[in-house]
């Protein structure tokens, strides 16, 4: 198959590695000429260019640019494609992207591989990044079966676990397990920095160990990613944050009331629930 990748970074480059190793003809387009040259030299793609016209004649195109560029890029790309080229994206938020692209291109299906690292750019690309990772596909009622089948087969060949859902369901689900934790963890760091005694603050920083490392990791990450989550998944994230505030208030109330029995019951049910999210 002739497969196009638009945006040669961590996700696009990793896809290129695996698709090439399966014998597909992989054509890449990226913003910088230097990235195109690296992608060919590293073996992510067979050919690369900064011109979208390279993707004319492809059977499928994966859009792997930063979220804010996905829709504008598709608007330009479709002028170069034949009418039945399947287009899919890897953006971490689905509803706004699917809503904007579906009226523009019949053979579009939204996707989101739940895989990644803290690094970015073509040098961060890895082989087998998607093996055993969830990969969400969000067809709508009008998505042609052919588009679903083509993307499903490619995603399956990457070794990923496929999940189907509606774009809005995807956004609510990732709000709970990905976007809310970033905001909660960021607020945790900010709260600690609110300690007014500099000696106590210094002591806390010296004593911080694995518990703080685990709970502060996602809140201390790339600020651009956090803003992207809030901006493109605003409604779902606000809903999750409001529910979180409610749970926090409940804990405060129990501690104020010294209701240790109910607090223990609360913590016990959380202990039981956690394995449903992470093994
Ligand atoms: P990344 O490593 O920064 O890669 C994005 C690439 O897009 C950059 O390397 C850049 O290449 C290229 N690009 C930027 N502007 C462009 C333009 N105007 N035209 C063509 N290419 C352009 O980011 P990423 O982590 O792969 O993320 C890409 C997408 O995957 C995002 O939509 C994100 O939501 C999604 N995603 C990310 C993860 C994750 O954990 N990182 C997981 C799942 C999904 P140049 O070097 O040429 O500038």
PDB file of C-alpha atoms and ligand atoms in Angstrom:
ATOM      1  CA  UNK A   1       0.000   0.000   0.000  1.00  0.00           C
ATOM      2  CA  UNK A   2       1.128   3.569  -0.595  1.00  0.00           C
ATOM      3  CA  UNK A   3       0.852   5.303   2.794  1.00  0.00           C
ATOM      4  CA  UNK A   4       1.378   9.013   3.477  1.00  0.00           C
ATOM      5  CA  UNK A   5       2.415  10.527   6.799  1.00  0.00           C
ATOM      6  CA  UNK A   6       1.970  14.260   7.338  1.00  0.00           C
ATOM      7  CA  UNK A   7       4.035  15.518  10.298  1.00  0.00           C
ATOM      8  CA  UNK A   8       7.258  13.597  10.868  1.00  0.00           C
ATOM      9  CA  UNK A   9       7.655  13.703  14.656  1.00  0.00           C
ATOM     10  CA  UNK A  10       7.424  11.159  17.462  1.00  0.00           C
ATOM     11  CA  UNK A  11       4.132   9.611  16.338  1.00  0.00           C
ATOM     12  CA  UNK A  12       4.525  10.097  12.566  1.00  0.00           C
ATOM     13  CA  UNK A  13       8.114   8.837  12.585  1.00  0.00           C
ATOM     14  CA  UNK A  14       7.228   5.809  14.717  1.00  0.00           C
ATOM     15  CA  UNK A  15       4.349   4.904  12.389  1.00  0.00           C
ATOM     16  CA  UNK A  16       6.730   5.216   9.445  1.00  0.00           C
ATOM     17  CA  UNK A  17       9.237   2.764  10.947  1.00  0.00           C
ATOM     18  CA  UNK A  18       6.619   0.040  11.468  1.00  0.00           C
ATOM     19  CA  UNK A  19       4.730   0.561   8.189  1.00  0.00           C
ATOM     20  CA  UNK A  20       7.945   0.454   6.162  1.00  0.00           C
ATOM     21  CA  UNK A  21       9.063  -2.725   7.888  1.00  0.00           C
ATOM     22  CA  UNK A  22       5.813  -4.338   6.705  1.00  0.00           C
ATOM     23  CA  UNK A  23       6.699  -3.513   3.102  1.00  0.00           C
ATOM     24  CA  UNK A  24       4.433  -0.505   2.586  1.00  0.00           C
ATOM     25  CA  UNK A  25       5.654   2.363   0.451  1.00  0.00           C
ATOM     26  CA  UNK A  26       5.795   5.231   2.988  1.00  0.00           C
ATOM     27  CA  UNK A  27       5.850   8.878   1.870  1.00  0.00           C
ATOM     28  CA  UNK A  28       6.374  11.617   4.452  1.00  0.00           C
ATOM     29  CA  UNK A  29       5.663  15.341   4.449  1.00  0.00           C
ATOM     30  CA  UNK A  30       6.912  17.646   7.179  1.00  0.00           C
ATOM     31  CA  UNK A  31       7.432  21.348   7.770  1.00  0.00           C
ATOM     32  CA  UNK A  32      11.224  21.461   7.774  1.00  0.00           C
ATOM     33  CA  UNK A  33      13.491  20.231   5.018  1.00  0.00           C
ATOM     34  CA  UNK A  34      16.023  19.064   7.651  1.00  0.00           C
ATOM     35  CA  UNK A  35      13.368  16.802   9.234  1.00  0.00           C
ATOM     36  CA  UNK A  36      12.559  15.309   5.818  1.00  0.00           C
ATOM     37  CA  UNK A  37      16.218  14.515   5.229  1.00  0.00           C
ATOM     38  CA  UNK A  38      16.585  12.963   8.694  1.00  0.00           C
ATOM     39  CA  UNK A  39      13.458  10.841   8.238  1.00  0.00           C
ATOM     40  CA  UNK A  40      14.831   9.347   5.026  1.00  0.00           C
ATOM     41  CA  UNK A  41      18.306   8.838   6.544  1.00  0.00           C
ATOM     42  CA  UNK A  42      16.924   7.204   9.714  1.00  0.00           C
ATOM     43  CA  UNK A  43      14.603   4.965   7.686  1.00  0.00           C
ATOM     44  CA  UNK A  44      11.253   6.302   8.897  1.00  0.00           C
ATOM     45  CA  UNK A  45      10.056   6.905   5.316  1.00  0.00           C
ATOM     46  CA  UNK A  46      11.001   5.945   1.765  1.00  0.00           C
ATOM     47  CA  UNK A  47      10.670   9.509   0.482  1.00  0.00           C
ATOM     48  CA  UNK A  48      10.007  12.851   2.145  1.00  0.00           C
ATOM     49  CA  UNK A  49       9.216  16.395   1.116  1.00  0.00           C
ATOM     50  CA  UNK A  50       7.981  19.705   2.486  1.00  0.00           C
ATOM     51  CA  UNK A  51       5.376  19.741  -0.328  1.00  0.00           C
ATOM     52  CA  UNK A  52       1.953  18.187   0.182  1.00  0.00           C
ATOM     53  CA  UNK A  53       1.926  17.187  -3.497  1.00  0.00           C
ATOM     54  CA  UNK A  54       4.169  14.226  -2.589  1.00  0.00           C
ATOM     55  CA  UNK A  55       1.058  12.627  -1.055  1.00  0.00           C
ATOM     56  CA  UNK A  56      -0.906  12.590  -4.347  1.00  0.00           C
ATOM     57  CA  UNK A  57      -1.520   8.965  -5.279  1.00  0.00           C
ATOM     58  CA  UNK A  58      -1.416   7.628  -1.710  1.00  0.00           C
ATOM     59  CA  UNK A  59      -4.067   5.126  -0.557  1.00  0.00           C
ATOM     60  CA  UNK A  60      -4.104   6.306   3.060  1.00  0.00           C
ATOM     61  CA  UNK A  61      -2.727   9.396   4.810  1.00  0.00           C
ATOM     62  CA  UNK A  62      -2.046   9.643   8.579  1.00  0.00           C
ATOM     63  CA  UNK A  63      -2.118  13.254   9.842  1.00  0.00           C
ATOM     64  CA  UNK A  64       0.434  13.452  12.669  1.00  0.00           C
ATOM     65  CA  UNK A  65       0.979  17.195  13.116  1.00  0.00           C
ATOM     66  CA  UNK A  66       0.307  19.057  16.392  1.00  0.00           C
ATOM     67  CA  UNK A  67      -3.427  19.219  17.172  1.00  0.00           C
ATOM     68  CA  UNK A  68      -3.928  22.867  16.217  1.00  0.00           C
ATOM     69  CA  UNK A  69      -2.641  22.145  12.689  1.00  0.00           C
ATOM     70  CA  UNK A  70      -4.623  18.990  11.909  1.00  0.00           C
ATOM     71  CA  UNK A  71      -7.728  20.672  10.438  1.00  0.00           C
ATOM     72  CA  UNK A  72      -5.861  23.434   8.518  1.00  0.00           C
ATOM     73  CA  UNK A  73      -3.482  20.805   7.100  1.00  0.00           C
ATOM     74  CA  UNK A  74      -6.349  18.581   5.934  1.00  0.00           C
ATOM     75  CA  UNK A  75      -7.995  21.603   4.263  1.00  0.00           C
ATOM     76  CA  UNK A  76      -4.851  22.005   2.136  1.00  0.00           C
ATOM     77  CA  UNK A  77      -4.073  18.309   1.700  1.00  0.00           C
ATOM     78  CA  UNK A  78      -7.385  17.251   0.159  1.00  0.00           C
ATOM     79  CA  UNK A  79      -6.696  19.262  -3.010  1.00  0.00           C
ATOM     80  CA  UNK A  80      -3.857  16.820  -3.742  1.00  0.00           C
ATOM     81  CA  UNK A  81      -5.695  13.518  -3.063  1.00  0.00           C
ATOM     82  CA  UNK A  82      -7.787  11.222  -5.230  1.00  0.00           C
ATOM     83  CA  UNK A  83     -11.407  11.073  -4.035  1.00  0.00           C
ATOM     84  CA  UNK A  84     -11.160   7.688  -2.318  1.00  0.00           C
ATOM     85  CA  UNK A  85      -7.921   8.250  -0.405  1.00  0.00           C
ATOM     86  CA  UNK A  86      -8.542   7.382   3.225  1.00  0.00           C
ATOM     87  CA  UNK A  87      -7.495  10.106   5.679  1.00  0.00           C
ATOM     88  CA  UNK A  88      -7.025   9.512   9.392  1.00  0.00           C
ATOM     89  CA  UNK A  89      -5.439  11.541  12.193  1.00  0.00           C
ATOM     90  CA  UNK A  90      -3.675  10.712  15.468  1.00  0.00           C
ATOM     91  CA  UNK A  91      -4.721  13.782  17.476  1.00  0.00           C
ATOM     92  CA  UNK A  92      -5.223  13.355  21.230  1.00  0.00           C
ATOM     93  CA  UNK A  93      -8.666  15.025  21.112  1.00  0.00           C
ATOM     94  CA  UNK A  94     -11.349  13.808  18.732  1.00  0.00           C
ATOM     95  CA  UNK A  95     -14.694  15.672  18.733  1.00  0.00           C
ATOM     96  CA  UNK A  96     -13.538  19.055  17.342  1.00  0.00           C
ATOM     97  CA  UNK A  97     -11.341  17.359  14.732  1.00  0.00           C
ATOM     98  CA  UNK A  98     -13.982  14.881  13.563  1.00  0.00           C
ATOM     99  CA  UNK A  99     -16.637  17.617  13.450  1.00  0.00           C
ATOM    100  CA  UNK A 100     -14.421  19.850  11.315  1.00  0.00           C
ATOM    101  CA  UNK A 101     -13.033  17.248   8.896  1.00  0.00           C
ATOM    102  CA  UNK A 102     -16.078  15.006   8.304  1.00  0.00           C
ATOM    103  CA  UNK A 103     -17.877  17.598   6.117  1.00  0.00           C
ATOM    104  CA  UNK A 104     -14.653  18.152   4.124  1.00  0.00           C
ATOM    105  CA  UNK A 105     -13.685  14.567   3.348  1.00  0.00           C
ATOM    106  CA  UNK A 106     -15.945  11.497   3.066  1.00  0.00           C
ATOM    107  CA  UNK A 107     -13.196   8.944   3.597  1.00  0.00           C
ATOM    108  CA  UNK A 108     -12.049  10.292   6.964  1.00  0.00           C
ATOM    109  CA  UNK A 109     -11.889   8.411  10.233  1.00  0.00           C
ATOM    110  CA  UNK A 110     -10.531   9.878  13.482  1.00  0.00           C
ATOM    111  CA  UNK A 111      -7.970   7.931  15.492  1.00  0.00           C
ATOM    112  CA  UNK A 112      -5.843   8.223  18.616  1.00  0.00           C
ATOM    113  CA  UNK A 113      -2.981   5.902  19.499  1.00  0.00           C
ATOM    114  CA  UNK A 114      -2.583   5.858  23.284  1.00  0.00           C
ATOM    115  CA  UNK A 115       1.174   5.613  23.036  1.00  0.00           C
ATOM    116  CA  UNK A 116       3.991   8.092  23.376  1.00  0.00           C
ATOM    117  CA  UNK A 117       7.002   9.238  25.326  1.00  0.00           C
ATOM    118  CA  UNK A 118       7.984  12.533  26.930  1.00  0.00           C
ATOM    119  CA  UNK A 119      10.165  13.323  23.883  1.00  0.00           C
ATOM    120  CA  UNK A 120       9.196  14.859  20.571  1.00  0.00           C
ATOM    121  CA  UNK A 121      10.507  15.253  17.033  1.00  0.00           C
ATOM    122  CA  UNK A 122      11.765  12.768  14.456  1.00  0.00           C
ATOM    123  CA  UNK A 123      14.716  11.657  16.604  1.00  0.00           C
ATOM    124  CA  UNK A 124      12.263  10.523  19.305  1.00  0.00           C
ATOM    125  CA  UNK A 125      10.513   8.063  16.933  1.00  0.00           C
ATOM    126  CA  UNK A 126      10.631   4.432  18.026  1.00  0.00           C
ATOM    127  CA  UNK A 127       9.968   1.081  16.399  1.00  0.00           C
ATOM    128  CA  UNK A 128       7.075  -0.986  17.854  1.00  0.00           C
ATOM    129  CA  UNK A 129       5.745   2.019  19.816  1.00  0.00           C
ATOM    130  CA  UNK A 130       2.126   0.886  19.358  1.00  0.00           C
ATOM    131  CA  UNK A 131       2.466  -2.783  20.318  1.00  0.00           C
ATOM    132  CA  UNK A 132      -0.128  -3.744  22.970  1.00  0.00           C
ATOM    133  CA  UNK A 133      -1.162  -0.092  23.343  1.00  0.00           C
ATOM    134  CA  UNK A 134      -4.806   1.008  22.957  1.00  0.00           C
ATOM    135  CA  UNK A 135      -5.621   2.688  19.622  1.00  0.00           C
ATOM    136  CA  UNK A 136      -9.022   4.403  19.527  1.00  0.00           C
ATOM    137  CA  UNK A 137     -10.973   4.766  16.257  1.00  0.00           C
ATOM    138  CA  UNK A 138     -13.974   7.110  16.135  1.00  0.00           C
ATOM    139  CA  UNK A 139     -16.016   6.502  12.953  1.00  0.00           C
ATOM    140  CA  UNK A 140     -19.318   8.362  12.614  1.00  0.00           C
ATOM    141  CA  UNK A 141     -22.577   6.995  11.204  1.00  0.00           C
ATOM    142  CA  UNK A 142     -21.569   8.271   7.760  1.00  0.00           C
ATOM    143  CA  UNK A 143     -17.959   6.968   7.675  1.00  0.00           C
ATOM    144  CA  UNK A 144     -17.693   4.556   4.695  1.00  0.00           C
ATOM    145  CA  UNK A 145     -16.987   0.944   5.716  1.00  0.00           C
ATOM    146  CA  UNK A 146     -14.012   0.923   3.355  1.00  0.00           C
ATOM    147  CA  UNK A 147     -12.307   3.708   5.338  1.00  0.00           C
ATOM    148  CA  UNK A 148     -12.915   1.900   8.635  1.00  0.00           C
ATOM    149  CA  UNK A 149     -11.632  -1.428   7.292  1.00  0.00           C
ATOM    150  CA  UNK A 150      -8.475   0.027   5.757  1.00  0.00           C
ATOM    151  CA  UNK A 151      -7.432   1.913   8.908  1.00  0.00           C
ATOM    152  CA  UNK A 152      -8.436  -0.981  11.185  1.00  0.00           C
ATOM    153  CA  UNK A 153      -6.217  -3.388   9.249  1.00  0.00           C
ATOM    154  CA  UNK A 154      -3.221  -1.050   9.401  1.00  0.00           C
ATOM    155  CA  UNK A 155      -3.704  -0.363  13.121  1.00  0.00           C
ATOM    156  CA  UNK A 156      -4.072  -4.089  13.838  1.00  0.00           C
ATOM    157  CA  UNK A 157      -0.836  -4.734  11.954  1.00  0.00           C
ATOM    158  CA  UNK A 158       0.963  -2.351  14.356  1.00  0.00           C
ATOM    159  CA  UNK A 159       0.076  -4.719  17.215  1.00  0.00           C
ATOM    160  CA  UNK A 160      -2.236  -2.169  18.863  1.00  0.00           C
ATOM    161  CA  UNK A 161      -5.473  -2.973  20.724  1.00  0.00           C
ATOM    162  CA  UNK A 162      -8.351  -1.340  18.843  1.00  0.00           C
ATOM    163  CA  UNK A 163     -11.241   0.389  20.613  1.00  0.00           C
ATOM    164  CA  UNK A 164     -14.224   1.943  18.825  1.00  0.00           C
ATOM    165  CA  UNK A 165     -16.256   4.780  20.309  1.00  0.00           C
ATOM    166  CA  UNK A 166     -17.879   8.089  19.447  1.00  0.00           C
ATOM    167  CA  UNK A 167     -15.559  11.126  19.360  1.00  0.00           C
ATOM    168  CA  UNK A 168     -17.316  12.705  22.350  1.00  0.00           C
ATOM    169  CA  UNK A 169     -17.029   9.486  24.378  1.00  0.00           C
ATOM    170  CA  UNK A 170     -13.312   9.400  23.597  1.00  0.00           C
ATOM    171  CA  UNK A 171     -12.865  12.978  24.780  1.00  0.00           C
ATOM    172  CA  UNK A 172     -14.711  12.343  28.051  1.00  0.00           C
ATOM    173  CA  UNK A 173     -12.723   9.169  28.702  1.00  0.00           C
ATOM    174  CA  UNK A 174      -9.318  10.796  28.080  1.00  0.00           C
ATOM    175  CA  UNK A 175     -10.419  13.751  30.171  1.00  0.00           C
ATOM    176  CA  UNK A 176     -10.745  11.407  33.186  1.00  0.00           C
ATOM    177  CA  UNK A 177      -7.546   9.441  32.771  1.00  0.00           C
ATOM    178  CA  UNK A 178      -5.191  11.846  31.016  1.00  0.00           C
ATOM    179  CA  UNK A 179      -6.257  15.488  31.087  1.00  0.00           C
ATOM    180  CA  UNK A 180      -7.692  15.671  34.653  1.00  0.00           C
ATOM    181  CA  UNK A 181      -4.543  14.048  36.139  1.00  0.00           C
ATOM    182  CA  UNK A 182      -2.377  16.729  34.494  1.00  0.00           C
ATOM    183  CA  UNK A 183      -4.399  19.529  36.106  1.00  0.00           C
ATOM    184  CA  UNK A 184      -4.640  17.775  39.491  1.00  0.00           C
ATOM    185  CA  UNK A 185      -0.907  17.099  39.491  1.00  0.00           C
ATOM    186  CA  UNK A 186      -0.143  20.695  38.461  1.00  0.00           C
ATOM    187  CA  UNK A 187      -2.348  21.975  41.305  1.00  0.00           C
ATOM    188  CA  UNK A 188      -0.515  19.664  43.719  1.00  0.00           C
ATOM    189  CA  UNK A 189       2.846  21.238  42.846  1.00  0.00           C
ATOM    190  CA  UNK A 190       1.355  24.750  43.075  1.00  0.00           C
ATOM    191  CA  UNK A 191      -0.205  23.947  46.466  1.00  0.00           C
ATOM    192  CA  UNK A 192       3.136  22.742  47.849  1.00  0.00           C
ATOM    193  CA  UNK A 193       4.792  25.904  46.576  1.00  0.00           C
ATOM    194  CA  UNK A 194       2.192  27.784  48.637  1.00  0.00           C
ATOM    195  CA  UNK A 195       4.038  26.848  51.855  1.00  0.00           C
ATOM    196  CA  UNK A 196       4.844  30.220  53.401  1.00  0.00           C
ATOM    197  CA  UNK A 197       7.763  29.195  55.640  1.00  0.00           C
ATOM    198  CA  UNK A 198      10.865  28.981  53.405  1.00  0.00           C
ATOM    199  CA  UNK A 199      12.559  26.544  55.810  1.00  0.00           C
ATOM    200  CA  UNK A 200       9.580  24.168  55.735  1.00  0.00           C
ATOM    201  CA  UNK A 201       9.371  24.452  51.962  1.00  0.00           C
ATOM    202  CA  UNK A 202      13.069  23.608  51.663  1.00  0.00           C
ATOM    203  CA  UNK A 203      12.639  20.664  54.027  1.00  0.00           C
ATOM    204  CA  UNK A 204       9.661  19.373  52.011  1.00  0.00           C
ATOM    205  CA  UNK A 205      11.716  19.603  48.829  1.00  0.00           C
ATOM    206  CA  UNK A 206      14.551  17.682  50.469  1.00  0.00           C
ATOM    207  CA  UNK A 207      12.214  14.991  51.804  1.00  0.00           C
ATOM    208  CA  UNK A 208      10.153  14.513  48.602  1.00  0.00           C
ATOM    209  CA  UNK A 209      10.519  10.950  47.375  1.00  0.00           C
ATOM    210  CA  UNK A 210       8.755   8.341  45.217  1.00  0.00           C
ATOM    211  CA  UNK A 211       5.192   9.322  46.236  1.00  0.00           C
ATOM    212  CA  UNK A 212       5.730  12.924  45.201  1.00  0.00           C
ATOM    213  CA  UNK A 213       7.639  11.824  42.092  1.00  0.00           C
ATOM    214  CA  UNK A 214       4.637   9.693  40.961  1.00  0.00           C
ATOM    215  CA  UNK A 215       1.948  12.240  41.765  1.00  0.00           C
ATOM    216  CA  UNK A 216       3.742  15.312  40.391  1.00  0.00           C
ATOM    217  CA  UNK A 217       5.132  13.782  37.168  1.00  0.00           C
ATOM    218  CA  UNK A 218       2.355  14.684  34.726  1.00  0.00           C
ATOM    219  CA  UNK A 219       1.746  18.097  36.303  1.00  0.00           C
ATOM    220  CA  UNK A 220       5.394  19.022  35.902  1.00  0.00           C
ATOM    221  CA  UNK A 221       5.482  18.170  32.182  1.00  0.00           C
ATOM    222  CA  UNK A 222       5.362  20.207  28.984  1.00  0.00           C
ATOM    223  CA  UNK A 223       3.092  23.277  29.568  1.00  0.00           C
ATOM    224  CA  UNK A 224       2.110  23.406  25.875  1.00  0.00           C
ATOM    225  CA  UNK A 225       0.562  19.948  26.141  1.00  0.00           C
ATOM    226  CA  UNK A 226      -1.470  20.972  29.192  1.00  0.00           C
ATOM    227  CA  UNK A 227      -2.793  24.065  27.424  1.00  0.00           C
ATOM    228  CA  UNK A 228      -3.619  21.949  24.358  1.00  0.00           C
ATOM    229  CA  UNK A 229      -5.679  19.548  26.505  1.00  0.00           C
ATOM    230  CA  UNK A 230      -7.585  22.409  28.172  1.00  0.00           C
ATOM    231  CA  UNK A 231      -8.160  24.250  24.917  1.00  0.00           C
ATOM    232  CA  UNK A 232      -9.323  21.376  22.729  1.00  0.00           C
ATOM    233  CA  UNK A 233     -11.097  19.309  25.391  1.00  0.00           C
ATOM    234  CA  UNK A 234     -12.411  22.223  27.440  1.00  0.00           C
ATOM    235  CA  UNK A 235     -15.959  21.018  28.108  1.00  0.00           C
ATOM    236  CA  UNK A 236     -15.060  17.484  29.174  1.00  0.00           C
ATOM    237  CA  UNK A 237     -12.123  18.704  31.247  1.00  0.00           C
ATOM    238  CA  UNK A 238     -14.266  21.265  33.087  1.00  0.00           C
ATOM    239  CA  UNK A 239     -16.774  18.499  33.897  1.00  0.00           C
ATOM    240  CA  UNK A 240     -14.005  16.252  35.267  1.00  0.00           C
ATOM    241  CA  UNK A 241     -12.461  19.079  37.292  1.00  0.00           C
ATOM    242  CA  UNK A 242     -15.827  19.951  38.836  1.00  0.00           C
ATOM    243  CA  UNK A 243     -16.392  16.329  39.852  1.00  0.00           C
ATOM    244  CA  UNK A 244     -12.849  16.244  41.258  1.00  0.00           C
ATOM    245  CA  UNK A 245     -13.507  19.389  43.298  1.00  0.00           C
ATOM    246  CA  UNK A 246     -16.614  17.700  44.693  1.00  0.00           C
ATOM    247  CA  UNK A 247     -14.548  14.648  45.756  1.00  0.00           C
ATOM    248  CA  UNK A 248     -11.915  16.891  47.318  1.00  0.00           C
ATOM    249  CA  UNK A 249     -14.608  18.777  49.278  1.00  0.00           C
ATOM    250  CA  UNK A 250     -15.953  15.444  50.490  1.00  0.00           C
ATOM    251  CA  UNK A 251     -12.508  14.480  51.814  1.00  0.00           C
ATOM    252  CA  UNK A 252     -12.072  17.886  53.495  1.00  0.00           C
ATOM    253  CA  UNK A 253     -15.472  17.493  55.141  1.00  0.00           C
ATOM    254  CA  UNK A 254     -14.685  14.010  56.476  1.00  0.00           C
ATOM    255  CA  UNK A 255     -11.360  15.171  57.928  1.00  0.00           C
ATOM    256  CA  UNK A 256     -12.926  18.294  59.486  1.00  0.00           C
ATOM    257  CA  UNK A 257     -15.595  16.105  61.065  1.00  0.00           C
ATOM    258  CA  UNK A 258     -12.928  13.609  62.172  1.00  0.00           C
ATOM    259  CA  UNK A 259     -15.087  10.964  60.562  1.00  0.00           C
ATOM    260  CA  UNK A 260     -12.316   8.398  60.310  1.00  0.00           C
ATOM    261  CA  UNK A 261     -14.660   5.475  59.661  1.00  0.00           C
ATOM    262  CA  UNK A 262     -16.190   7.075  56.589  1.00  0.00           C
ATOM    263  CA  UNK A 263     -12.787   8.303  55.434  1.00  0.00           C
ATOM    264  CA  UNK A 264     -11.472   4.753  55.610  1.00  0.00           C
ATOM    265  CA  UNK A 265     -14.507   3.464  53.718  1.00  0.00           C
ATOM    266  CA  UNK A 266     -13.891   6.115  51.051  1.00  0.00           C
ATOM    267  CA  UNK A 267     -10.202   5.207  50.730  1.00  0.00           C
ATOM    268  CA  UNK A 268     -11.035   1.483  50.687  1.00  0.00           C
ATOM    269  CA  UNK A 269     -13.393   1.853  47.745  1.00  0.00           C
ATOM    270  CA  UNK A 270     -10.692   3.815  45.876  1.00  0.00           C
ATOM    271  CA  UNK A 271      -8.162   1.094  46.638  1.00  0.00           C
ATOM    272  CA  UNK A 272     -10.555  -1.448  45.125  1.00  0.00           C
ATOM    273  CA  UNK A 273     -11.315   0.723  42.077  1.00  0.00           C
ATOM    274  CA  UNK A 274      -7.718   1.501  41.072  1.00  0.00           C
ATOM    275  CA  UNK A 275      -6.913  -1.886  39.466  1.00  0.00           C
ATOM    276  CA  UNK A 276      -9.821  -1.310  37.061  1.00  0.00           C
ATOM    277  CA  UNK A 277      -7.773   1.524  35.557  1.00  0.00           C
ATOM    278  CA  UNK A 278      -4.221   0.240  35.884  1.00  0.00           C
ATOM    279  CA  UNK A 279      -2.997  -3.319  36.319  1.00  0.00           C
TER     280      UNK A 279
HETATM  281  P1  LIG B   1       5.982  15.977  17.544  1.00  0.00           P
HETATM  282  O1  LIG B   1       6.979  14.934  17.917  1.00  0.00           O
HETATM  283  O2  LIG B   1       6.227  17.379  17.921  1.00  0.00           O
HETATM  284  O3  LIG B   1       5.755  15.878  15.975  1.00  0.00           O
HETATM  285  C1  LIG B   1       4.961  16.743  15.230  1.00  0.00           C
HETATM  286  C2  LIG B   1       5.682  17.034  13.955  1.00  0.00           C
HETATM  287  O4  LIG B   1       4.836  17.775  13.119  1.00  0.00           O
HETATM  288  C3  LIG B   1       6.931  17.895  14.172  1.00  0.00           C
HETATM  289  O5  LIG B   1       8.071  17.086  14.245  1.00  0.00           O
HETATM  290  C4  LIG B   1       6.950  18.840  12.974  1.00  0.00           C
HETATM  291  O6  LIG B   1       7.980  18.490  12.083  1.00  0.00           O
HETATM  292  C5  LIG B   1       5.656  18.515  12.247  1.00  0.00           C
HETATM  293  N1  LIG B   1       4.989  19.746  11.844  1.00  0.00           N
HETATM  294  C6  LIG B   1       4.782  20.854  12.582  1.00  0.00           C
HETATM  295  N2  LIG B   1       4.136  21.758  11.844  1.00  0.00           N
HETATM  296  C7  LIG B   1       3.950  21.208  10.631  1.00  0.00           C
HETATM  297  C8  LIG B   1       3.368  21.652   9.436  1.00  0.00           C
HETATM  298  N3  LIG B   1       2.840  22.871   9.335  1.00  0.00           N
HETATM  299  N4  LIG B   1       3.346  20.817   8.374  1.00  0.00           N
HETATM  300  C9  LIG B   1       3.859  19.576   8.460  1.00  0.00           C
HETATM  301  N5  LIG B   1       4.451  19.107   9.563  1.00  0.00           N
HETATM  302  C10 LIG B   1       4.486  19.914  10.631  1.00  0.00           C
HETATM  303  O7  LIG B   1       4.541  15.618  18.132  1.00  0.00           O
HETATM  304  P2  LIG B   1       3.894  14.184  18.386  1.00  0.00           P
HETATM  305  O8  LIG B   1       4.063  13.847  19.821  1.00  0.00           O
HETATM  306  O9  LIG B   1       4.324  13.229  17.340  1.00  0.00           O
HETATM  307  O10 LIG B   1       2.363  14.558  18.209  1.00  0.00           O
HETATM  308  C11 LIG B   1       1.773  14.623  16.945  1.00  0.00           C
HETATM  309  C12 LIG B   1       0.292  14.349  17.096  1.00  0.00           C
HETATM  310  O11 LIG B   1       0.124  13.105  17.767  1.00  0.00           O
HETATM  311  C13 LIG B   1      -0.462  15.392  17.918  1.00  0.00           C
HETATM  312  O12 LIG B   1      -1.658  15.719  17.264  1.00  0.00           O
HETATM  313  C14 LIG B   1      -0.725  14.696  19.236  1.00  0.00           C
HETATM  314  O13 LIG B   1      -1.958  15.102  19.802  1.00  0.00           O
HETATM  315  C15 LIG B   1      -0.783  13.246  18.818  1.00  0.00           C
HETATM  316  N6  LIG B   1      -0.385  12.289  19.851  1.00  0.00           N
HETATM  317  C16 LIG B   1       0.729  12.504  20.607  1.00  0.00           C
HETATM  318  C17 LIG B   1       1.085  11.567  21.559  1.00  0.00           C
HETATM  319  C18 LIG B   1       2.296  11.743  22.428  1.00  0.00           C
HETATM  320  O14 LIG B   1       2.397  11.132  23.487  1.00  0.00           O
HETATM  321  N7  LIG B   1       3.266  12.522  22.027  1.00  0.00           N
HETATM  322  C19 LIG B   1       0.316  10.405  21.737  1.00  0.00           C
HETATM  323  C20 LIG B   1      -0.792  10.221  20.905  1.00  0.00           C
HETATM  324  C21 LIG B   1      -1.132  11.174  19.970  1.00  0.00           C
HETATM  325  P3  LIG B   1       9.182  19.467  11.645  1.00  0.00           P
HETATM  326  O15 LIG B   1      10.365  18.866  12.349  1.00  0.00           O
HETATM  327  O16 LIG B   1       9.207  19.312  10.161  1.00  0.00           O
HETATM  328  O17 LIG B   1       8.873  20.858  12.125  1.00  0.00           O
END
